[in-house]
């Protein structure tokens, strides 16, 4: 049996790479594992040899100490890899398959899964609907920033690439299918982006950049990306976006400069609960800033796609209400404008196959858009530090040195 290494959360601001247990077809007790899941048999699962596993902004919330994540948690929910073993109940997935792993863990059997709502599966997290690998309060499924990881319900969850050699040539693009590309696409779809749309995307991190690329794929006429980080705004401009430096003013001011009117057809929140203010308040955290700004700049009758993460508990919040997940949202403005809101985890399986085809047939260059940057697994701590400082990169961990072989 091979060994295993994983990226482990060791407390606020600290991650380390440690030797970890090789996966078995049974959930073991450990940091963050729900007691009701301990001993759960996973005969329907597959053990994946990780080819690419990405550092996500959602991971950063935990590493910054902004959640109740326990020390010792193995991180990572963006996984692409090769099937190393299959459980006895797996019928169609084969050893050697190259696969994308949706970050949502879902059973394929419950009402929500059958309705396509795989982000809120009812059977994988005893606490509440919805689960993910290596994430706080998500059932305790071990994370995939590791050499090997267990994936349950393999025949249901795994997206197998049809041609392994061709897939390896585009592996950095395909690595974005586990989360940020479908998540950004979902944000745009739920915001109503279509041919000729004008779109404002708050946040030029990887999800925001993926949303911008998705907006173009959906036919948007103008895509405006707002952020406080000049390097990330430059990355957005590199593939055709207009940009708004919100440290220099409110989003509506930039939108009016670009479009001649202070409103857009569609808006996407790719920032989430650690939002900062605009203009003079850019150095101060204001968790409702983005949501309120999007309501202001979206035309009446429009919609807001909200893939940015909001939490039920934020121990690092400055206000007591925000610590409980309560924000000062201008719901009256949203009501008056008849705006629609779509929140929650992206149901990755709703989009990943179509986006895979867009990648394989050169309709989108998502790795280039998000500046995907491979690094070895042992450099994960440095990757987390650089990402936290605002690097305009999507760091992709390479546990087995296989990404250098990609074309």
Tab-separated table of C-alpha atoms in Angstrom:
chain	number	residue	atom	x	y	z
A	1	UNK	CA	0.000	0.000	0.000
A	2	UNK	CA	1.430	3.433	-0.922
A	3	UNK	CA	1.913	6.164	1.631
A	4	UNK	CA	0.057	9.443	1.630
A	5	UNK	CA	0.733	13.095	2.326
A	6	UNK	CA	-1.752	15.913	2.778
A	7	UNK	CA	-2.039	19.640	3.465
A	8	UNK	CA	-3.178	20.059	7.058
A	9	UNK	CA	-4.723	23.072	8.789
A	10	UNK	CA	-2.754	23.652	11.997
A	11	UNK	CA	-4.491	26.782	13.285
A	12	UNK	CA	-5.069	30.351	12.092
A	13	UNK	CA	-2.521	31.328	9.473
A	14	UNK	CA	-0.742	27.966	9.449
A	15	UNK	CA	-0.838	24.985	7.120
A	16	UNK	CA	1.701	22.171	6.910
A	17	UNK	CA	2.249	19.103	4.747
A	18	UNK	CA	2.141	15.916	6.838
A	19	UNK	CA	2.151	12.180	6.348
A	20	UNK	CA	-1.491	11.090	6.468
A	21	UNK	CA	-3.394	7.837	6.329
A	22	UNK	CA	-3.906	6.173	2.978
A	23	UNK	CA	-7.649	6.119	2.269
A	24	UNK	CA	-9.786	3.101	3.069
A	25	UNK	CA	-13.329	2.255	2.001
A	26	UNK	CA	-14.593	3.291	5.406
A	27	UNK	CA	-14.765	6.656	7.152
A	28	UNK	CA	-12.468	6.788	10.164
A	29	UNK	CA	-12.595	9.127	13.128
A	30	UNK	CA	-10.501	12.255	12.813
A	31	UNK	CA	-10.529	16.065	12.901
A	32	UNK	CA	-13.888	17.376	11.728
A	33	UNK	CA	-15.430	13.959	11.092
A	34	UNK	CA	-19.061	13.906	12.170
A	35	UNK	CA	-19.483	11.157	14.792
A	36	UNK	CA	-22.461	9.824	12.860
A	37	UNK	CA	-20.193	9.256	9.856
A	38	UNK	CA	-17.490	7.322	11.742
A	39	UNK	CA	-17.445	3.720	10.555
A	40	UNK	CA	-19.524	4.469	7.483
A	41	UNK	CA	-18.811	1.901	4.765
A	42	UNK	CA	-17.907	3.297	1.349
A	43	UNK	CA	-18.112	0.189	-0.838
A	44	UNK	CA	-19.406	2.454	-3.621
A	45	UNK	CA	-16.272	4.660	-3.529
A	46	UNK	CA	-13.026	5.041	-5.424
A	47	UNK	CA	-9.557	5.974	-4.257
A	48	UNK	CA	-8.119	8.696	-6.466
A	49	UNK	CA	-4.444	9.304	-7.158
A	50	UNK	CA	-4.417	13.083	-7.246
A	51	UNK	CA	-3.074	14.647	-10.438
A	52	UNK	CA	-4.092	18.235	-9.646
A	53	UNK	CA	-5.662	19.754	-6.539
A	54	UNK	CA	-6.227	23.472	-6.225
A	55	UNK	CA	-5.994	26.009	-3.423
A	56	UNK	CA	-9.377	27.751	-3.152
A	57	UNK	CA	-10.453	31.047	-1.628
A	58	UNK	CA	-12.916	29.062	0.464
A	59	UNK	CA	-9.960	27.215	1.985
A	60	UNK	CA	-8.465	30.586	2.865
A	61	UNK	CA	-11.467	31.486	5.017
A	62	UNK	CA	-10.635	28.495	7.204
A	63	UNK	CA	-6.909	29.130	7.228
A	64	UNK	CA	-7.472	32.742	8.286
A	65	UNK	CA	-9.385	31.447	11.300
A	66	UNK	CA	-12.712	32.746	10.078
A	67	UNK	CA	-14.536	29.455	10.645
A	68	UNK	CA	-14.704	26.771	13.333
A	69	UNK	CA	-12.434	24.418	11.365
A	70	UNK	CA	-10.581	22.066	13.765
A	71	UNK	CA	-6.823	21.789	13.904
A	72	UNK	CA	-5.619	18.748	11.972
A	73	UNK	CA	-8.178	19.002	9.161
A	74	UNK	CA	-6.821	17.824	5.790
A	75	UNK	CA	-7.808	20.534	3.326
A	76	UNK	CA	-8.827	20.523	-0.303
A	77	UNK	CA	-12.023	20.140	-2.341
A	78	UNK	CA	-10.844	20.826	-5.916
A	79	UNK	CA	-9.628	17.433	-7.120
A	80	UNK	CA	-8.651	15.967	-10.481
A	81	UNK	CA	-7.020	12.572	-10.626
A	82	UNK	CA	-6.594	9.007	-11.757
A	83	UNK	CA	-8.630	6.152	-10.317
A	84	UNK	CA	-6.265	3.967	-8.278
A	85	UNK	CA	-8.778	1.577	-6.661
A	86	UNK	CA	-12.524	0.987	-6.746
A	87	UNK	CA	-14.807	-0.426	-4.076
A	88	UNK	CA	-16.692	-3.685	-4.566
A	89	UNK	CA	-19.975	-1.915	-5.400
A	90	UNK	CA	-18.517	0.254	-8.170
A	91	UNK	CA	-19.798	-0.895	-11.550
A	92	UNK	CA	-18.771	1.568	-14.285
A	93	UNK	CA	-15.740	3.526	-13.039
A	94	UNK	CA	-12.480	1.764	-13.926
A	95	UNK	CA	-8.980	1.803	-12.483
A	96	UNK	CA	-6.888	4.122	-14.644
A	97	UNK	CA	-9.725	6.491	-15.552
A	98	UNK	CA	-8.747	10.169	-15.476
A	99	UNK	CA	-11.538	12.022	-13.707
A	100	UNK	CA	-12.805	15.314	-12.355
A	101	UNK	CA	-14.252	15.228	-8.841
A	102	UNK	CA	-17.087	17.709	-8.163
A	103	UNK	CA	-16.412	19.481	-4.890
A	104	UNK	CA	-20.006	18.741	-3.846
A	105	UNK	CA	-20.269	15.275	-2.334
A	106	UNK	CA	-23.617	13.799	-3.304
A	107	UNK	CA	-25.304	10.412	-3.195
A	108	UNK	CA	-27.390	10.484	-6.385
A	109	UNK	CA	-30.257	8.867	-4.499
A	110	UNK	CA	-31.975	11.552	-2.392
A	111	UNK	CA	-34.698	13.923	-3.537
A	112	UNK	CA	-32.315	16.860	-3.978
A	113	UNK	CA	-29.802	14.877	-6.030
A	114	UNK	CA	-32.578	13.567	-8.270
A	115	UNK	CA	-33.690	17.175	-8.813
A	116	UNK	CA	-30.149	18.201	-9.784
A	117	UNK	CA	-29.458	20.003	-6.497
A	118	UNK	CA	-26.235	18.155	-5.752
A	119	UNK	CA	-24.913	20.968	-3.573
A	120	UNK	CA	-27.476	20.096	-0.915
A	121	UNK	CA	-27.454	16.293	-0.886
A	122	UNK	CA	-29.406	14.979	2.086
A	123	UNK	CA	-27.388	11.815	2.754
A	124	UNK	CA	-23.703	12.713	3.069
A	125	UNK	CA	-23.620	15.184	5.969
A	126	UNK	CA	-25.525	14.266	9.139
A	127	UNK	CA	-25.686	17.901	10.304
A	128	UNK	CA	-27.430	19.488	7.331
A	129	UNK	CA	-27.782	19.123	3.547
A	130	UNK	CA	-24.607	19.718	1.591
A	131	UNK	CA	-21.069	18.424	1.850
A	132	UNK	CA	-17.563	18.911	0.480
A	133	UNK	CA	-14.111	17.393	0.895
A	134	UNK	CA	-11.817	18.825	3.543
A	135	UNK	CA	-14.223	21.495	4.721
A	136	UNK	CA	-15.547	22.579	8.105
A	137	UNK	CA	-19.004	21.293	9.117
A	138	UNK	CA	-19.353	19.295	5.902
A	139	UNK	CA	-19.476	15.809	7.371
A	140	UNK	CA	-15.770	15.194	7.753
A	141	UNK	CA	-14.887	13.731	4.351
A	142	UNK	CA	-11.089	13.920	4.134
A	143	UNK	CA	-9.699	16.639	1.872
A	144	UNK	CA	-8.023	16.173	-1.469
A	145	UNK	CA	-4.918	18.376	-1.166
A	146	UNK	CA	-3.158	15.064	-0.822
A	147	UNK	CA	-1.526	12.318	-2.822
A	148	UNK	CA	-4.605	10.077	-2.523
A	149	UNK	CA	-8.226	10.751	-1.567
A	150	UNK	CA	-11.421	8.719	-1.165
A	151	UNK	CA	-14.434	9.697	-3.302
A	152	UNK	CA	-17.796	8.125	-2.345
A	153	UNK	CA	-20.518	7.142	-4.822
A	154	UNK	CA	-17.886	6.995	-7.550
A	155	UNK	CA	-20.160	5.992	-10.441
A	156	UNK	CA	-22.357	8.986	-9.665
A	157	UNK	CA	-19.839	11.650	-8.673
A	158	UNK	CA	-16.916	11.187	-11.040
A	159	UNK	CA	-16.740	12.812	-14.469
A	160	UNK	CA	-14.482	10.639	-16.630
A	161	UNK	CA	-12.542	12.370	-19.390
A	162	UNK	CA	-13.191	10.559	-22.692
A	163	UNK	CA	-9.577	10.576	-23.945
A	164	UNK	CA	-6.855	10.406	-21.305
A	165	UNK	CA	-3.985	11.638	-23.497
A	166	UNK	CA	-6.024	14.527	-24.867
A	167	UNK	CA	-7.162	15.413	-21.355
A	168	UNK	CA	-3.578	15.536	-20.053
A	169	UNK	CA	-2.772	18.071	-22.768
A	170	UNK	CA	-5.398	20.371	-21.220
A	171	UNK	CA	-5.122	19.219	-17.630
A	172	UNK	CA	-4.733	22.688	-16.094
A	173	UNK	CA	-7.967	23.786	-17.782
A	174	UNK	CA	-9.770	20.601	-16.808
A	175	UNK	CA	-8.576	20.980	-13.204
A	176	UNK	CA	-10.881	24.010	-12.958
A	177	UNK	CA	-13.960	21.784	-13.478
A	178	UNK	CA	-13.948	20.587	-9.868
A	179	UNK	CA	-15.134	23.948	-8.583
A	180	UNK	CA	-14.315	27.424	-9.821
A	181	UNK	CA	-15.310	27.132	-13.489
A	182	UNK	CA	-18.757	25.636	-12.777
A	183	UNK	CA	-19.108	27.965	-9.787
A	184	UNK	CA	-18.382	31.059	-11.852
A	185	UNK	CA	-20.606	29.763	-14.643
A	186	UNK	CA	-23.409	29.075	-12.152
A	187	UNK	CA	-23.109	32.621	-10.842
A	188	UNK	CA	-23.591	33.948	-14.371
A	189	UNK	CA	-26.425	31.569	-15.270
A	190	UNK	CA	-28.373	32.411	-12.118
A	191	UNK	CA	-27.771	36.123	-12.747
A	192	UNK	CA	-29.343	35.728	-16.185
A	193	UNK	CA	-26.269	36.389	-18.328
A	194	UNK	CA	-26.974	35.852	-22.011
A	195	UNK	CA	-26.152	37.204	-25.474
A	196	UNK	CA	-25.702	40.965	-25.355
A	197	UNK	CA	-25.786	41.238	-21.548
A	198	UNK	CA	-23.887	43.823	-19.589
A	199	UNK	CA	-22.422	42.174	-16.492
A	200	UNK	CA	-20.761	43.394	-13.301
A	201	UNK	CA	-18.702	40.844	-11.368
A	202	UNK	CA	-17.553	41.746	-7.875
A	203	UNK	CA	-14.208	40.138	-7.150
A	204	UNK	CA	-11.222	39.392	-9.401
A	205	UNK	CA	-10.032	36.322	-7.525
A	206	UNK	CA	-10.160	32.955	-9.293
A	207	UNK	CA	-13.960	32.557	-8.988
A	208	UNK	CA	-14.545	36.091	-10.224
A	209	UNK	CA	-12.197	35.550	-13.172
A	210	UNK	CA	-13.900	32.227	-13.917
A	211	UNK	CA	-17.246	34.024	-13.824
A	212	UNK	CA	-15.912	36.631	-16.248
A	213	UNK	CA	-14.726	33.935	-18.671
A	214	UNK	CA	-18.118	32.260	-18.272
A	215	UNK	CA	-19.946	35.490	-19.053
A	216	UNK	CA	-18.098	35.746	-22.361
A	217	UNK	CA	-18.866	32.077	-23.077
A	218	UNK	CA	-22.557	32.872	-22.489
A	219	UNK	CA	-22.437	35.774	-24.955
A	220	UNK	CA	-22.128	38.861	-22.761
A	221	UNK	CA	-21.453	42.106	-24.579
A	222	UNK	CA	-19.576	43.827	-21.745
A	223	UNK	CA	-18.025	42.235	-18.650
A	224	UNK	CA	-16.903	44.585	-15.873
A	225	UNK	CA	-14.870	43.153	-12.998
A	226	UNK	CA	-14.486	45.093	-9.753
A	227	UNK	CA	-11.785	44.605	-7.119
A	228	UNK	CA	-9.366	46.417	-4.811
A	229	UNK	CA	-6.327	44.487	-6.099
A	230	UNK	CA	-4.625	46.083	-9.094
A	231	UNK	CA	-2.733	42.917	-10.084
A	232	UNK	CA	-5.948	40.908	-10.182
A	233	UNK	CA	-7.686	43.652	-12.175
A	234	UNK	CA	-4.851	43.512	-14.703
A	235	UNK	CA	-5.425	39.755	-14.989
A	236	UNK	CA	-9.101	40.440	-15.781
A	237	UNK	CA	-8.140	42.920	-18.487
A	238	UNK	CA	-5.797	40.334	-20.029
A	239	UNK	CA	-8.759	38.475	-21.563
A	240	UNK	CA	-11.029	41.364	-22.492
A	241	UNK	CA	-12.764	42.512	-19.310
A	242	UNK	CA	-13.394	46.104	-18.357
A	243	UNK	CA	-12.359	46.792	-14.776
A	244	UNK	CA	-13.431	48.872	-11.791
A	245	UNK	CA	-10.918	49.692	-9.061
A	246	UNK	CA	-13.389	50.056	-6.204
A	247	UNK	CA	-10.701	51.515	-3.945
A	248	UNK	CA	-11.193	54.639	-6.081
A	249	UNK	CA	-14.983	54.850	-5.900
A	250	UNK	CA	-18.300	53.072	-5.904
A	251	UNK	CA	-19.069	50.407	-8.542
A	252	UNK	CA	-21.877	52.483	-10.069
A	253	UNK	CA	-19.419	55.297	-10.827
A	254	UNK	CA	-17.140	52.958	-12.796
A	255	UNK	CA	-20.107	51.343	-14.535
A	256	UNK	CA	-21.420	54.740	-15.637
A	257	UNK	CA	-17.982	55.665	-16.976
A	258	UNK	CA	-17.843	52.460	-19.027
A	259	UNK	CA	-21.460	52.083	-20.156
A	260	UNK	CA	-22.830	55.609	-19.941
A	261	UNK	CA	-25.432	54.448	-17.416
A	262	UNK	CA	-24.898	53.399	-13.765
A	263	UNK	CA	-26.595	49.992	-14.095
A	264	UNK	CA	-25.966	46.590	-15.608
A	265	UNK	CA	-28.274	43.782	-16.685
A	266	UNK	CA	-26.708	41.143	-14.436
A	267	UNK	CA	-24.440	41.005	-11.394
A	268	UNK	CA	-22.348	38.313	-9.696
A	269	UNK	CA	-20.933	38.306	-6.150
A	270	UNK	CA	-17.616	36.423	-6.209
A	271	UNK	CA	-16.373	37.960	-2.951
A	272	UNK	CA	-18.473	36.654	-0.067
A	273	UNK	CA	-18.492	37.463	3.613
A	274	UNK	CA	-14.973	38.899	3.968
A	275	UNK	CA	-15.895	41.867	1.765
A	276	UNK	CA	-14.282	45.252	2.282
A	277	UNK	CA	-15.728	48.680	1.714
A	278	UNK	CA	-15.311	50.873	-1.350
A	279	UNK	CA	-13.448	54.147	-1.756
A	280	UNK	CA	-12.323	55.586	1.566
A	281	UNK	CA	-13.510	52.461	3.402
A	282	UNK	CA	-11.510	50.050	1.260
A	283	UNK	CA	-9.285	49.115	4.191
A	284	UNK	CA	-12.219	48.243	6.456
A	285	UNK	CA	-14.234	45.045	6.444
A	286	UNK	CA	-17.914	45.530	5.637
A	287	UNK	CA	-19.414	42.081	4.956
A	288	UNK	CA	-22.631	43.364	3.329
A	289	UNK	CA	-20.891	45.842	1.003
A	290	UNK	CA	-20.905	43.699	-2.110
A	291	UNK	CA	-24.487	42.500	-1.782
A	292	UNK	CA	-25.773	46.029	-1.247
A	293	UNK	CA	-23.690	47.417	-4.114
A	294	UNK	CA	-24.954	44.725	-6.479
A	295	UNK	CA	-28.554	45.553	-5.607
A	296	UNK	CA	-27.767	49.172	-6.380
A	297	UNK	CA	-26.190	48.562	-9.795
A	298	UNK	CA	-28.481	45.825	-11.126
A	299	UNK	CA	-31.374	47.020	-13.257
A	300	UNK	CA	-34.912	46.586	-11.967
A	301	UNK	CA	-36.152	43.080	-12.683
A	302	UNK	CA	-32.625	41.726	-12.866
A	303	UNK	CA	-30.912	39.011	-10.849
A	304	UNK	CA	-27.918	38.512	-8.600
A	305	UNK	CA	-25.848	35.335	-8.781
A	306	UNK	CA	-24.135	34.849	-5.411
A	307	UNK	CA	-21.510	32.084	-5.568
A	308	UNK	CA	-19.378	33.987	-3.032
A	309	UNK	CA	-19.323	32.193	0.315
A	310	UNK	CA	-21.449	33.362	3.242
A	311	UNK	CA	-21.295	31.481	6.538
A	312	UNK	CA	-23.605	30.782	9.456
A	313	UNK	CA	-20.785	31.479	11.914
A	314	UNK	CA	-17.776	33.786	11.607
A	315	UNK	CA	-15.691	33.906	14.800
A	316	UNK	CA	-13.429	36.574	13.276
A	317	UNK	CA	-16.188	39.072	12.504
A	318	UNK	CA	-16.006	42.500	14.113
A	319	UNK	CA	-19.737	42.702	14.830
A	320	UNK	CA	-21.754	40.275	16.925
A	321	UNK	CA	-24.478	39.981	14.259
A	322	UNK	CA	-21.919	39.068	11.605
A	323	UNK	CA	-20.496	36.387	13.906
A	324	UNK	CA	-23.892	34.691	13.605
A	325	UNK	CA	-24.036	35.200	9.840
A	326	UNK	CA	-26.442	38.171	10.045
A	327	UNK	CA	-25.629	41.087	7.729
A	328	UNK	CA	-27.143	44.545	7.224
A	329	UNK	CA	-28.554	43.860	3.776
A	330	UNK	CA	-30.776	46.435	2.054
A	331	UNK	CA	-33.504	43.925	1.332
A	332	UNK	CA	-35.980	46.766	0.837
A	333	UNK	CA	-33.977	47.982	-2.152
A	334	UNK	CA	-33.907	44.489	-3.613
A	335	UNK	CA	-37.656	44.151	-3.079
A	336	UNK	CA	-38.403	47.544	-4.625
A	337	UNK	CA	-36.419	46.619	-7.747
A	338	UNK	CA	-37.947	43.103	-7.983
A	339	UNK	CA	-34.506	41.546	-7.950
A	340	UNK	CA	-33.938	37.799	-7.825
A	341	UNK	CA	-31.205	36.214	-5.693
A	342	UNK	CA	-29.513	32.828	-6.136
A	343	UNK	CA	-27.240	31.603	-3.351
A	344	UNK	CA	-25.518	28.456	-2.122
A	345	UNK	CA	-23.068	25.894	-3.430
A	346	UNK	CA	-22.907	25.507	-7.172
A	347	UNK	CA	-24.352	22.125	-8.231
A	348	UNK	CA	-21.215	21.238	-10.173
A	349	UNK	CA	-22.694	18.239	-11.975
A	350	UNK	CA	-25.256	20.505	-13.646
A	351	UNK	CA	-22.478	22.087	-15.709
A	352	UNK	CA	-19.199	20.158	-15.615
A	353	UNK	CA	-19.730	17.921	-18.628
A	354	UNK	CA	-20.723	20.819	-20.890
A	355	UNK	CA	-17.802	22.909	-19.687
A	356	UNK	CA	-15.463	19.954	-20.226
A	357	UNK	CA	-16.568	19.879	-23.858
A	358	UNK	CA	-16.017	23.632	-24.173
A	359	UNK	CA	-12.456	23.136	-22.914
A	360	UNK	CA	-11.686	20.107	-25.083
A	361	UNK	CA	-12.969	21.865	-28.202
A	362	UNK	CA	-11.097	25.125	-27.523
A	363	UNK	CA	-14.122	27.306	-26.810
A	364	UNK	CA	-12.550	28.671	-23.616
A	365	UNK	CA	-9.088	28.938	-22.028
A	366	UNK	CA	-10.040	28.940	-18.383
A	367	UNK	CA	-6.553	28.136	-17.005
A	368	UNK	CA	-5.146	31.168	-18.798
A	369	UNK	CA	-8.001	33.369	-17.575
A	370	UNK	CA	-7.364	32.497	-13.913
A	371	UNK	CA	-3.565	32.293	-14.333
A	372	UNK	CA	-3.354	28.665	-13.175
A	373	UNK	CA	0.081	28.078	-11.640
A	374	UNK	CA	1.296	24.547	-10.751
A	375	UNK	CA	3.426	24.088	-7.623
A	376	UNK	CA	4.621	20.931	-5.819
A	377	UNK	CA	2.596	19.673	-2.876
A	378	UNK	CA	5.373	20.544	-0.421
A	379	UNK	CA	5.116	24.205	-1.471
A	380	UNK	CA	1.463	24.402	-0.414
A	381	UNK	CA	2.211	26.567	2.670
A	382	UNK	CA	3.949	29.132	0.453
A	383	UNK	CA	1.063	28.967	-2.019
A	384	UNK	CA	-1.415	29.719	0.752
A	385	UNK	CA	0.700	32.669	1.909
A	386	UNK	CA	1.031	34.153	-1.567
A	387	UNK	CA	-2.655	33.656	-2.332
A	388	UNK	CA	-3.597	35.308	0.948
A	389	UNK	CA	-1.464	38.306	-0.011
A	390	UNK	CA	-3.534	38.724	-3.184
A	391	UNK	CA	-1.450	36.983	-5.844
A	392	UNK	CA	-3.264	37.046	-9.170
A	393	UNK	CA	-2.866	33.290	-9.562
A	394	UNK	CA	-4.785	30.077	-9.124
A	395	UNK	CA	-2.343	27.765	-7.380
A	396	UNK	CA	-2.597	24.134	-8.499
A	397	UNK	CA	-0.849	21.541	-6.336
A	398	UNK	CA	0.992	18.753	-8.173
A	399	UNK	CA	1.389	15.867	-5.691
A	400	UNK	CA	2.922	13.367	-8.114
A	401	UNK	CA	4.824	15.630	-10.508
A	402	UNK	CA	2.420	14.840	-13.350
A	403	UNK	CA	1.504	18.384	-14.444
A	404	UNK	CA	4.895	19.006	-15.988
A	405	UNK	CA	4.041	16.281	-18.502
A	406	UNK	CA	1.008	18.218	-19.713
A	407	UNK	CA	1.188	19.808	-23.103
